[in-house]
Short mmCIF file of C-alpha atoms and ligand atoms in Angstrom, two decimals:
data_model
loop_
_atom_site.label_atom_id
_atom_site.label_comp_id
_atom_site.label_asym_id
_atom_site.label_seq_id
_atom_site.Cartn_x
_atom_site.Cartn_y
_atom_site.Cartn_z
CA MET A 197 -0.15 -0.66 -0.04
CA ASN A 198 1.06 3.42 -0.49
CA ALA A 199 2.18 5.18 2.39
CA LEU A 200 -0.49 7.90 2.27
CA ALA A 201 -3.02 5.78 1.92
CA GLY A 202 -5.50 6.53 4.76
CA LYS A 203 -3.61 9.82 5.99
CA HIS A 204 -5.73 12.70 7.41
CA ILE A 205 -3.96 16.16 5.68
CA VAL A 206 -5.03 19.37 6.43
CA LEU A 207 -3.91 21.31 3.45
CA GLY A 208 -3.53 25.03 4.38
CA LEU A 209 -3.57 27.48 1.80
CA SER A 210 -2.54 30.61 1.81
CA GLY A 211 -1.71 33.22 -0.13
CA GLY A 212 0.03 32.60 -3.34
CA VAL A 213 -0.36 32.74 -7.24
CA ALA A 214 0.92 28.44 -6.77
CA CYS A 215 -2.76 27.94 -5.15
CA TYR A 216 -3.10 27.02 -8.73
CA LYS A 217 -0.83 24.26 -8.31
CA SER A 218 -2.96 23.04 -4.85
CA ALA A 219 -6.19 22.15 -6.71
CA GLU A 220 -4.32 19.38 -8.04
CA LEU A 221 -2.11 18.57 -5.38
CA THR A 222 -5.38 18.18 -3.64
CA ARG A 223 -6.51 15.35 -6.32
CA LEU A 224 -3.31 13.46 -6.36
CA LEU A 225 -4.04 13.21 -2.35
CA VAL A 226 -8.16 11.99 -2.48
CA LYS A 227 -6.36 9.40 -5.64
CA ALA A 228 -3.92 8.28 -3.27
CA GLY A 229 -6.78 7.47 -0.89
CA ALA A 230 -5.65 9.75 1.45
CA SER A 231 -8.53 12.90 2.77
CA VAL A 232 -8.16 15.92 2.47
CA GLN A 233 -9.28 18.88 4.58
CA VAL A 234 -8.22 22.43 3.28
CA VAL A 235 -7.62 25.38 5.48
CA MET A 236 -7.49 28.69 3.86
CA THR A 237 -6.10 32.09 4.72
CA GLU A 238 -8.57 34.86 3.71
CA ALA A 239 -5.27 35.95 1.19
CA ALA A 240 -5.39 32.37 -0.32
CA GLU A 241 -9.63 33.15 -1.93
CA GLN A 242 -8.46 35.95 -3.32
CA PHE A 243 -6.34 33.10 -5.61
CA ILE A 244 -8.33 30.48 -5.72
CA THR A 245 -12.18 30.20 -4.37
CA PRO A 246 -13.54 28.05 -1.49
CA VAL A 247 -15.67 26.37 -4.05
CA THR A 248 -12.92 24.98 -6.28
CA MET A 249 -11.72 23.57 -3.41
CA GLN A 250 -14.42 22.03 -1.64
CA ALA A 251 -14.87 19.98 -4.76
CA LEU A 252 -12.05 18.07 -4.89
CA SER A 253 -11.72 17.90 -1.71
CA GLY A 254 -15.37 16.77 -0.76
CA ARG A 255 -15.25 18.36 1.91
CA PRO A 256 -16.54 21.78 3.54
CA VAL A 257 -13.42 24.50 3.53
CA TYR A 258 -12.43 26.22 6.59
CA ALA A 259 -11.52 30.20 6.82
CA SER A 260 -12.35 31.19 9.95
CA GLN A 261 -11.55 30.15 13.78
CA TRP A 262 -14.31 31.83 14.01
CA ASP A 263 -16.62 29.06 12.29
CA ALA A 264 -20.04 27.83 14.07
CA ARG A 265 -20.24 25.00 12.49
CA ALA A 266 -18.53 22.86 14.65
CA ALA A 267 -20.74 22.41 18.22
CA ASN A 268 -17.86 23.57 20.15
CA ASN A 269 -17.07 26.27 17.94
CA MET A 270 -13.41 25.06 17.54
CA PRO A 271 -12.19 24.26 14.47
CA HIS A 272 -8.41 25.22 15.34
CA ILE A 273 -8.85 22.15 18.16
CA ASN A 274 -10.62 20.44 16.52
CA LEU A 275 -8.97 20.00 13.12
CA SER A 276 -5.56 19.89 14.15
CA ARG A 277 -6.64 16.54 16.81
CA GLU A 278 -7.73 15.06 13.60
CA ALA A 279 -4.44 15.25 11.02
CA ASP A 280 -1.59 12.70 10.01
CA ALA A 281 -0.40 16.07 9.27
CA ILE A 282 -0.65 19.35 7.99
CA LEU A 283 0.76 21.13 5.27
CA ILE A 284 0.97 24.23 3.84
CA ALA A 285 1.01 24.75 0.23
CA PRO A 286 1.54 27.42 -0.90
CA CYS A 287 3.65 28.63 2.46
CA SER A 288 4.11 32.51 1.44
CA ALA A 289 6.61 34.96 3.09
CA ASP A 290 4.50 36.50 5.32
CA PHE A 291 3.10 33.14 6.56
CA ILE A 292 6.15 31.27 7.28
CA ALA A 293 6.70 34.48 9.39
CA ARG A 294 3.69 34.21 11.12
CA LEU A 295 4.28 30.50 12.13
CA VAL A 296 7.63 31.42 13.52
CA GLN A 297 6.71 33.99 15.71
CA GLY A 298 3.59 32.11 17.05
CA ARG A 299 0.70 34.43 16.48
CA ALA A 300 -2.75 33.19 15.78
CA ASP A 301 -4.95 35.25 14.97
CA GLU A 302 -6.74 33.71 12.38
CA LEU A 303 -7.06 29.86 11.41
CA LEU A 304 -4.94 29.01 9.33
CA SER A 305 -2.29 29.78 11.73
CA LEU A 306 -4.04 28.59 15.10
CA LEU A 307 -4.59 26.05 14.04
CA CYS A 308 -0.71 25.00 13.28
CA LEU A 309 -0.36 26.21 16.75
CA ALA A 310 -2.11 24.23 18.84
CA ARG A 311 -1.28 21.11 16.93
CA PRO A 312 -0.24 18.62 19.87
CA ILE A 313 3.15 19.03 18.06
CA GLU A 314 5.06 15.56 18.77
CA ARG A 315 1.94 14.05 17.31
CA VAL A 316 0.91 15.90 14.08
CA PRO A 317 4.13 17.06 12.24
CA LEU A 318 4.39 20.44 10.25
CA LEU A 319 5.63 20.06 6.58
CA VAL A 320 5.42 23.42 4.10
CA ALA A 321 6.14 23.79 0.81
CA PRO A 322 7.43 27.21 0.19
CA ALA A 323 6.25 30.10 -2.32
CA MET A 324 7.45 33.34 -3.32
CA ASN A 325 9.39 36.12 -5.79
CA ARG A 326 12.97 34.80 -5.68
CA GLU A 327 14.20 38.10 -4.01
CA MET A 328 11.57 37.45 -1.13
CA TRP A 329 13.24 34.77 -1.32
CA ALA A 330 17.40 35.13 -0.91
CA HIS A 331 16.10 37.58 1.92
CA PRO A 332 17.83 37.13 5.20
CA ALA A 333 14.69 37.64 6.80
CA THR A 334 13.17 34.70 4.76
CA ARG A 335 16.62 32.96 5.39
CA ARG A 336 16.67 33.21 8.79
CA ASN A 337 13.24 33.03 9.54
CA LEU A 338 13.27 29.60 7.29
CA ALA A 339 15.67 27.87 10.38
CA GLN A 340 14.00 29.10 12.80
CA LEU A 341 11.46 27.19 10.89
CA ALA A 342 12.98 24.05 11.01
CA GLN A 343 14.36 24.24 13.95
CA ASP A 344 10.87 24.54 15.88
CA GLY A 345 10.15 21.11 13.81
CA ALA A 346 8.67 21.62 10.84
CA THR A 347 10.05 20.13 8.30
CA VAL A 348 10.39 22.38 5.28
CA LEU A 349 10.51 21.31 0.99
CA GLY A 350 12.40 22.67 -1.58
CA VAL A 351 11.31 25.51 -3.82
CA GLY A 352 11.77 25.48 -7.65
CA ASN A 353 13.91 27.37 -9.82
CA GLY A 354 12.40 28.91 -13.13
CA ASP A 355 10.14 31.57 -14.47
CA GLN A 356 8.04 33.06 -11.66
CA ALA A 357 3.82 34.94 -11.92
CA CYS A 358 5.78 38.94 -11.58
CA GLY A 359 8.46 37.70 -14.67
CA GLU A 360 11.19 37.55 -12.74
CA THR A 361 13.45 34.19 -12.79
CA GLY A 362 14.86 32.46 -10.01
CA ASP A 363 14.92 30.12 -6.91
CA GLY A 364 11.40 30.64 -4.75
CA ARG A 365 8.45 28.73 -7.20
CA MET A 366 6.26 26.18 -5.09
CA LEU A 367 6.93 22.55 -5.58
CA GLU A 368 5.09 20.89 -8.30
CA ALA A 369 1.77 18.96 -6.77
CA ALA A 370 3.62 15.73 -7.61
CA GLU A 371 6.59 16.61 -6.74
CA ILE A 372 4.93 17.05 -3.48
CA LEU A 373 3.21 14.17 -2.85
CA GLU A 374 6.44 12.64 -3.40
CA GLU A 375 8.18 14.27 -0.98
CA LEU A 376 4.49 13.22 1.75
CA GLU A 377 5.05 9.77 0.12
CA ILE A 378 8.76 9.71 1.48
CA PHE A 379 7.75 11.75 4.52
CA PHE A 380 5.07 8.68 6.05
CA ALA A 381 7.01 5.96 4.80
CA PRO A 382 8.55 2.98 6.73
CA LYS A 383 12.92 3.69 7.22
CA LEU A 384 13.04 0.45 6.01
CA LEU A 385 16.37 0.43 4.84
CA ALA A 386 17.59 3.77 6.45
CA GLY A 387 21.59 3.69 6.33
CA GLU A 388 21.84 0.97 3.36
CA GLN A 389 23.18 2.26 0.14
CA VAL A 390 20.63 0.81 -3.15
CA LEU A 391 22.69 0.66 -6.19
CA ILE A 392 20.19 -0.13 -9.55
CA THR A 393 19.96 -0.68 -12.85
CA ALA A 394 16.89 0.13 -15.39
CA GLY A 395 15.44 0.75 -18.58
CA PRO A 396 17.91 -0.63 -22.24
CA THR A 397 21.13 0.04 -22.78
CA PHE A 398 22.30 1.17 -26.26
CA GLU A 399 24.81 -0.35 -28.70
CA ALA A 400 26.25 1.48 -31.31
CA ILE A 401 26.27 0.26 -35.30
CA ASP A 402 26.73 4.01 -36.90
CA PRO A 403 26.87 7.50 -35.16
CA VAL A 404 22.17 7.19 -35.94
CA ARG A 405 21.23 4.00 -35.82
CA GLY A 406 21.33 0.90 -33.40
CA ILE A 407 20.17 -1.92 -31.21
CA THR A 408 18.37 -1.54 -28.58
CA ASN A 409 14.70 -3.06 -26.42
CA LEU A 410 11.63 -2.40 -25.81
CA SER A 411 12.32 -1.79 -21.89
CA SER A 412 10.48 1.62 -20.73
CA GLY A 413 12.96 1.23 -17.50
CA LYS A 414 9.62 2.00 -15.65
CA MET A 415 9.83 -1.11 -12.88
CA GLY A 416 14.10 0.14 -11.76
CA PHE A 417 12.60 4.01 -11.20
CA ALA A 418 9.47 2.14 -8.95
CA ILE A 419 11.89 0.61 -7.30
CA ALA A 420 14.40 3.53 -7.25
CA ARG A 421 11.66 5.64 -5.73
CA ALA A 422 10.64 3.11 -3.19
CA ALA A 423 14.05 2.70 -2.09
CA ARG A 424 14.80 5.94 -1.29
CA ALA A 425 11.13 6.31 0.49
CA ALA A 426 12.72 3.58 2.26
CA GLY A 427 15.72 6.05 3.83
CA ALA A 428 17.99 4.49 1.28
CA GLU A 429 20.80 6.82 -0.45
CA VAL A 430 19.88 5.82 -3.84
CA THR A 431 22.16 6.16 -6.90
CA LEU A 432 20.61 4.98 -9.97
CA VAL A 433 22.00 3.89 -13.39
CA ALA A 434 19.85 4.84 -16.12
CA GLY A 435 19.97 3.61 -20.65
CA PRO A 436 18.42 6.25 -22.76
CA VAL A 437 15.11 6.14 -21.36
CA HIS A 438 12.04 9.44 -21.25
CA LEU A 439 10.90 9.60 -17.23
CA PRO A 440 11.46 11.78 -14.75
CA THR A 441 14.55 11.59 -11.79
CA PRO A 442 12.62 10.38 -9.01
CA ARG A 443 13.23 13.00 -6.09
CA GLY A 444 16.12 12.49 -3.34
CA VAL A 445 17.71 9.97 -6.15
CA ARG A 446 21.40 9.86 -7.89
CA ARG A 447 20.78 9.42 -11.75
CA ILE A 448 24.00 8.61 -13.97
CA ASP A 449 22.83 8.78 -17.77
CA VAL A 450 24.28 5.71 -19.73
CA ARG A 451 23.93 4.25 -23.85
CA SER A 452 25.85 1.00 -24.14
CA ALA A 453 26.05 -2.08 -21.80
CA GLN A 454 30.09 -1.05 -21.63
CA ASN A 455 29.10 2.37 -19.71
CA MET A 456 26.97 0.84 -17.88
CA LEU A 457 29.30 -1.36 -16.23
CA GLN A 458 31.38 1.71 -16.35
CA ALA A 459 28.91 3.99 -14.16
CA VAL A 460 27.68 0.19 -11.23
CA ASP A 461 32.00 -0.40 -11.70
CA GLY A 462 32.41 3.23 -10.00
CA GLN A 463 29.36 2.98 -7.44
CA ALA A 464 29.72 -0.96 -6.38
CA ARG A 465 32.65 -0.08 -4.31
CA GLU A 466 30.49 2.05 -2.16
CA ALA A 467 26.55 0.29 -2.30
CA SER A 468 25.11 -2.29 0.46
CA ILE A 469 22.39 -3.44 -2.28
CA PHE A 470 22.59 -3.93 -5.56
CA ILE A 471 19.35 -4.63 -7.40
CA ALA A 472 20.02 -5.11 -11.82
CA THR A 473 16.32 -4.04 -13.54
CA ALA A 474 17.96 -3.16 -17.11
CA ALA A 475 17.71 -5.42 -19.83
CA VAL A 476 21.46 -4.46 -20.45
CA ALA A 477 22.39 -6.24 -24.76
CA ASP A 478 23.26 -9.37 -24.69
CA TRP A 479 25.73 -8.32 -27.67
CA ARG A 480 27.29 -5.35 -29.77
CA PRO A 481 28.19 -5.06 -33.07
CA ALA A 482 31.76 -5.96 -33.18
CA SER A 483 32.09 -2.66 -34.94
CA SER A 484 30.89 0.66 -34.65
CA ALA A 485 31.20 2.42 -38.37
CA GLU A 486 32.91 5.92 -37.78
CA HIS A 487 29.81 7.79 -40.98
CA LYS A 488 26.54 6.64 -41.30
CA ILE A 489 26.31 3.86 -43.46
CA LYS A 490 25.03 3.81 -46.83
CA LYS A 491 23.49 2.32 -49.39
CA ASP A 492 26.16 1.50 -51.74
CA GLY A 493 23.28 1.60 -54.22
CA SER A 494 24.15 -2.75 -55.38
CA GLY A 495 21.15 -4.27 -53.36
CA GLN A 496 24.32 -5.71 -50.92
CA THR A 497 23.20 -5.28 -46.76
CA PRO A 498 25.72 -4.81 -44.60
CA GLN A 499 26.99 -7.10 -43.03
CA LEU A 500 27.46 -7.14 -38.83
CA ALA A 501 29.12 -9.28 -36.49
CA PHE A 502 28.55 -9.32 -32.69
CA VAL A 503 30.17 -9.39 -29.88
CA GLU A 504 29.46 -10.80 -26.09
CA ASN A 505 28.21 -7.86 -23.56
CA PRO A 506 29.93 -7.99 -20.07
CA ASP A 507 27.26 -8.76 -17.62
CA ILE A 508 27.31 -6.53 -14.90
CA LEU A 509 25.46 -8.43 -12.47
CA ALA A 510 27.28 -11.82 -13.03
CA THR A 511 30.83 -9.50 -13.19
CA VAL A 512 29.15 -7.46 -9.09
CA ALA A 513 28.07 -10.45 -7.95
CA GLN A 514 31.32 -12.56 -8.25
CA SER A 515 32.76 -9.76 -6.21
CA GLU A 516 34.49 -9.93 -2.91
CA ARG A 517 32.14 -7.58 -1.71
CA ALA A 518 29.41 -9.81 -2.67
CA ARG A 519 30.79 -12.89 -1.86
CA SER A 520 31.46 -11.95 1.03
CA GLY A 521 27.29 -10.87 2.23
CA ALA A 522 28.57 -6.78 2.21
CA LEU A 523 26.43 -6.38 -0.96
CA TYR A 524 23.16 -7.93 -1.18
CA CYS A 525 22.65 -8.92 -5.03
CA VAL A 526 19.41 -9.09 -6.91
CA GLY A 527 19.17 -9.90 -10.12
CA PHE A 528 15.81 -9.79 -12.76
CA ALA A 529 14.81 -11.86 -15.77
CA ALA A 530 12.60 -11.25 -18.35
CA GLU A 531 10.63 -14.53 -19.97
CA SER A 532 8.50 -14.81 -22.32
CA GLU A 533 8.01 -18.71 -20.20
CA ASN A 534 8.65 -21.02 -18.36
CA LEU A 535 9.04 -18.32 -15.79
CA LEU A 536 10.45 -20.36 -12.65
CA ALA A 537 12.48 -22.91 -14.39
CA HIS A 538 13.97 -19.87 -16.10
CA ALA A 539 14.72 -18.21 -12.73
CA GLN A 540 15.63 -20.34 -9.97
CA ALA A 541 17.90 -21.26 -13.19
CA LYS A 542 19.45 -17.69 -13.42
CA ARG A 543 19.85 -17.51 -9.83
CA ALA A 544 21.95 -19.87 -9.65
CA ARG A 545 24.63 -18.99 -12.95
CA LYS A 546 24.12 -15.04 -11.75
CA GLY A 547 25.85 -16.41 -8.11
CA VAL A 548 23.05 -14.33 -6.49
CA PRO A 549 20.94 -15.17 -3.19
CA LEU A 550 17.59 -13.01 -4.87
CA LEU A 551 16.17 -13.49 -8.40
CA VAL A 552 12.50 -11.52 -9.62
CA GLY A 553 11.22 -13.02 -12.90
CA ASN A 554 8.83 -11.55 -14.84
CA ILE A 555 6.79 -12.38 -18.47
CA GLY A 556 8.74 -9.65 -20.09
CA PRO A 557 6.13 -9.26 -23.37
CA ALA A 558 3.57 -9.02 -20.86
CA THR A 559 5.36 -5.70 -18.95
CA PHE A 560 7.66 -3.81 -21.37
CA GLY A 561 6.45 -0.14 -21.43
CA GLN A 562 3.23 -1.33 -19.08
CA ASP A 563 2.42 1.01 -15.81
CA ASP A 564 1.81 -3.01 -13.80
CA ASN A 565 3.98 -5.54 -13.78
CA ALA A 566 3.72 -9.16 -11.78
CA LEU A 567 6.93 -9.98 -10.06
CA LEU A 568 7.91 -13.88 -8.88
CA LEU A 569 10.86 -13.73 -6.02
CA VAL A 570 12.85 -16.95 -6.50
CA ASP A 571 16.08 -17.53 -3.07
CA ALA A 572 17.65 -20.00 -1.62
CA GLU A 573 14.08 -20.15 0.87
CA GLY A 574 11.93 -20.68 -2.59
CA HIS A 575 9.46 -18.95 -4.20
CA ARG A 576 6.99 -16.47 -4.13
CA GLU A 577 4.80 -14.50 -5.90
CA LEU A 578 4.20 -10.75 -6.23
CA PRO A 579 -0.19 -10.49 -7.66
CA ARG A 580 -0.19 -8.17 -10.77
CA ALA A 581 -0.36 -4.50 -8.71
CA SER A 582 1.29 -1.43 -10.24
CA LYS A 583 5.19 -0.55 -10.44
CA ASP A 584 5.15 1.44 -7.97
CA GLU A 585 3.32 -0.04 -5.51
CA LEU A 586 4.86 -3.85 -6.58
CA GLY A 587 8.41 -1.72 -5.74
CA ARG A 588 7.52 -0.87 -2.59
CA GLN A 589 6.56 -4.37 -1.64
CA LEU A 590 10.25 -5.75 -3.62
CA VAL A 591 11.91 -2.89 -1.30
CA ALA A 592 10.37 -4.62 2.05
CA GLU A 593 10.95 -8.28 0.99
CA ILE A 594 14.28 -6.75 0.71
CA ALA A 595 14.47 -5.68 3.49
CA ARG A 596 13.61 -8.55 5.72
CA ARG A 597 16.36 -10.84 3.78
CA LEU A 598 18.39 -8.33 5.97
CA GLY A 599 16.46 -8.19 9.04
CA GLY A 600 17.23 -12.34 8.31
CA THR A 601 13.68 -12.94 8.14
CA VAL A 602 11.75 -14.32 5.57
CA SER A 603 8.22 -13.95 5.10
CA PRO A 604 5.36 -16.59 6.58
CA THR A 605 3.88 -16.69 2.91
CA PHE A 606 7.17 -17.75 0.99
CA ALA A 607 6.34 -21.10 -0.53
CA ARG A 608 9.01 -23.83 -0.95
N1 CTP B 851 22.42 -8.11 -16.83
C1 CTP B 851 22.93 -7.28 -16.79
N2 CTP B 851 24.06 -7.31 -18.17
C2 CTP B 851 24.21 -8.32 -19.05
C3 CTP B 851 22.30 -9.12 -18.84
C4 CTP B 851 22.11 -8.88 -18.41
O1 CTP B 851 23.70 -7.50 -15.71
N3 CTP B 851 24.52 -7.93 -19.92
C5 CTP B 851 21.24 -9.20 -15.42
C6 CTP B 851 19.99 -7.73 -15.86
O2 CTP B 851 19.02 -6.80 -15.28
C7 CTP B 851 19.13 -9.12 -15.13
C8 CTP B 851 19.71 -10.43 -15.31
O3 CTP B 851 20.83 -9.73 -15.61
O4 CTP B 851 19.34 -8.73 -13.76
C9 CTP B 851 19.18 -11.45 -16.25
O5 CTP B 851 19.25 -10.65 -16.97
P1 CTP B 851 18.53 -11.91 -18.52
O6 CTP B 851 19.02 -11.27 -19.89
O7 CTP B 851 16.67 -11.17 -18.59
O8 CTP B 851 19.29 -11.97 -18.87
P2 CTP B 851 20.59 -13.57 -19.36
O9 CTP B 851 21.69 -13.93 -18.25
O10 CTP B 851 20.81 -11.91 -20.32
O11 CTP B 851 19.99 -14.47 -19.97
P3 CTP B 851 19.29 -15.05 -21.46
O12 CTP B 851 19.50 -13.78 -22.23
O13 CTP B 851 19.03 -16.15 -21.76
O14 CTP B 851 17.59 -14.67 -20.91
#
């Protein structure tokens, strides 16, 4: 389950153009299974209407500390006690200053001050002009806010509503959602350094052509996201794919299998877990032409010779660190039939403790998948689900193995 399912979020909007992003954020939170109670300041109502926010959250919006809807007439107490977290997005420079001063003369700052501080975390997504963001007063206030226990999310960089360009844009809705998921996810891999390969490789024939495959990289990116949310430091070595880098993940882009091996080799010395999801090309053209190969009019096709690529997973799995147990290796197998038998054979051949099988044609490019986990104990199926969900389940399975306990549902 994703970490936001069943969570109750009080989403506070202070005044700023970025309020338009909070409408989308509300949709994403609801879609992730959270319930959202919107609270708006008077300034926020200048930018977006409570009607829109009520429609998207499915709950009446609160905007006044004198709101008499609750029997006890104490919305600041009721709203803050129900919350699993309070998220202020957008959080204006003025609202940050109000939080730092502990002001309580309107509902949103009042309920932040009234929240049970040990139990109800406060997260803020700042949004402001670049000069306001850089001002010493804002720097000082943000440092104080963090010291008071709030989680201050970063800001984006780029064109601002005022026409200037720089730091201070509120993060996009999807980025804030990812930050919240990271915040709530159990830290099963805290202290681990995870290295992941993902996507296809591209083996050049000449400067404009090459050999590749249909891997989209989605499974590897989902595992990177889940490992990061679980508290690991994650390095993602990605072949040519069109996917955004998961937040907080270090990404190294590569093209060929040889490039991938080189990048992995450098990183594997630090890693404690290596997960090879990449669909590495087994062969590459024996030589890559310096210039585009032209038709010569004779109807003759070019003769391509191939050489075998290095096996990145097997190379890492045979390293001293892997054999001593300092580096836990997980392989993937993309098969088209006889998944269990092939996966068991591949696990032995590659020399890895855990091998994850999937049916290649059914998963390449898709948003969902089904996995078969094979280790020394036996095998276990992770039934069809989104790749994000499977990424989280796989991370939990790896954490369990590193912690020394195996799932009770594992079949022998
Ligand atoms: N792999 C790798 N380097 C290669 C080939 C594969 O690191 N040159 C890794 C993949 O990332 C995956 C696992 O090895 O984790 C299995 O890859 P796969 O291509 O399915 O297996 P092969 O060993 O190539 O076997 P076959 O092609 O015969 O199925």
